[in-house]
């Protein structure tokens, strides 16, 4: 939860976009700074070189850590739950 709150609104939006739309195929030039900052925090990962041309499309993917910190809606209604990494 603390890591999610420490992110900028742009970083949060990028993580939610990756979760919603899947791996990003292209980035706009102004989004590279956000991706680099998320990469430094270990929240996104680039496509592995060995996967070029295979079934996994996209250049940038959510890492397991990035997926864990995303807020998830509660199962029974109410407020959103944020999972924090161990």
Coordinates of C-alpha atoms in Angstrom, one line a residue:
X1 CA 0.0 0.0 0.0
X2 CA 2.8 2.4 0.8
X3 CA 4.5 1.8 -2.6
X4 CA 1.2 2.6 -4.4
X5 CA 0.8 5.8 -2.5
X6 CA 4.4 6.8 -3.3
X7 CA 3.8 6.6 -7.0
X8 CA 3.0 9.7 -9.1
X9 CA -0.5 9.9 -10.7
X10 CA 1.2 9.3 -14.1
X11 CA 2.9 6.1 -12.8
X12 CA -0.4 4.9 -11.3
X13 CA -2.2 5.5 -14.6
X14 CA 0.5 3.7 -16.6
X15 CA 0.3 0.6 -14.3
X16 CA -3.5 0.6 -14.5
X17 CA -3.2 0.9 -18.3
X18 CA -0.9 -2.1 -18.4
X19 CA -3.3 -4.1 -16.3
X20 CA -6.3 -3.1 -18.3
X21 CA -4.9 -3.2 -21.9
X22 CA -2.1 -5.8 -21.5
X23 CA 1.5 -5.4 -22.7
X24 CA 2.1 -2.0 -24.5
X25 CA 3.1 -2.2 -28.1
X26 CA 4.3 1.4 -28.4
X27 CA 4.8 4.3 -26.2
X28 CA 4.4 8.0 -26.8
X29 CA 7.7 9.9 -26.4
X30 CA 6.5 11.6 -23.1
X31 CA 5.7 8.2 -21.6
X32 CA 9.3 6.9 -21.7
X33 CA 10.2 8.8 -18.6
X34 CA 7.3 7.1 -16.7
X35 CA 8.2 3.7 -18.0
X36 CA 11.9 4.2 -17.0
X37 CA 10.9 5.2 -13.4
X38 CA 8.6 2.1 -13.1
X39 CA 11.4 -0.1 -14.5
X40 CA 13.8 1.3 -11.8
X41 CA 11.2 0.3 -9.2
X42 CA 10.8 -3.2 -10.6
X43 CA 7.1 -2.6 -11.5
X44 CA 7.4 -3.2 -15.2
X45 CA 9.7 -5.4 -17.3
X46 CA 10.7 -5.3 -21.0
X47 CA 10.0 -8.1 -23.4
X48 CA 12.7 -10.7 -23.1
X49 CA 14.9 -10.8 -26.2
X50 CA 14.3 -14.5 -26.6
X51 CA 10.6 -13.9 -27.0
X52 CA 11.0 -11.7 -30.1
X53 CA 8.4 -12.8 -32.7
X54 CA 6.7 -15.3 -30.5
X55 CA 3.2 -15.3 -29.0
X56 CA 3.9 -12.5 -26.5
X57 CA 3.3 -9.2 -28.2
X58 CA 4.2 -5.9 -26.6
X59 CA 7.4 -4.2 -25.5
X60 CA 6.5 -3.5 -21.8
X61 CA 4.8 -5.9 -19.4
X62 CA 3.7 -5.7 -15.7
X63 CA 6.1 -7.4 -13.4
X64 CA 4.8 -9.7 -10.6
X65 CA 5.6 -6.9 -8.2
X66 CA 3.7 -4.4 -10.3
X67 CA 0.7 -6.7 -10.4
X68 CA 0.7 -7.2 -6.6
X69 CA 0.5 -3.4 -5.8
X70 CA -2.4 -2.7 -8.1
X71 CA -5.6 -1.8 -6.2
X72 CA -8.2 -4.5 -6.6
X73 CA -12.0 -4.1 -6.0
X74 CA -13.2 -6.0 -3.0
X75 CA -15.1 -9.3 -3.6
X76 CA -18.2 -8.2 -1.6
X77 CA -18.4 -4.5 -2.5
X78 CA -17.1 -1.6 -0.5
X79 CA -13.7 0.1 -0.8
X80 CA -10.8 -1.0 -3.0
X81 CA -8.1 -3.2 -1.6
X82 CA -4.4 -2.6 -2.3
X83 CA -2.1 -5.6 -2.0
X84 CA 1.4 -4.7 -0.8
X85 CA 4.5 -6.6 -1.7
X86 CA 6.2 -8.6 1.1

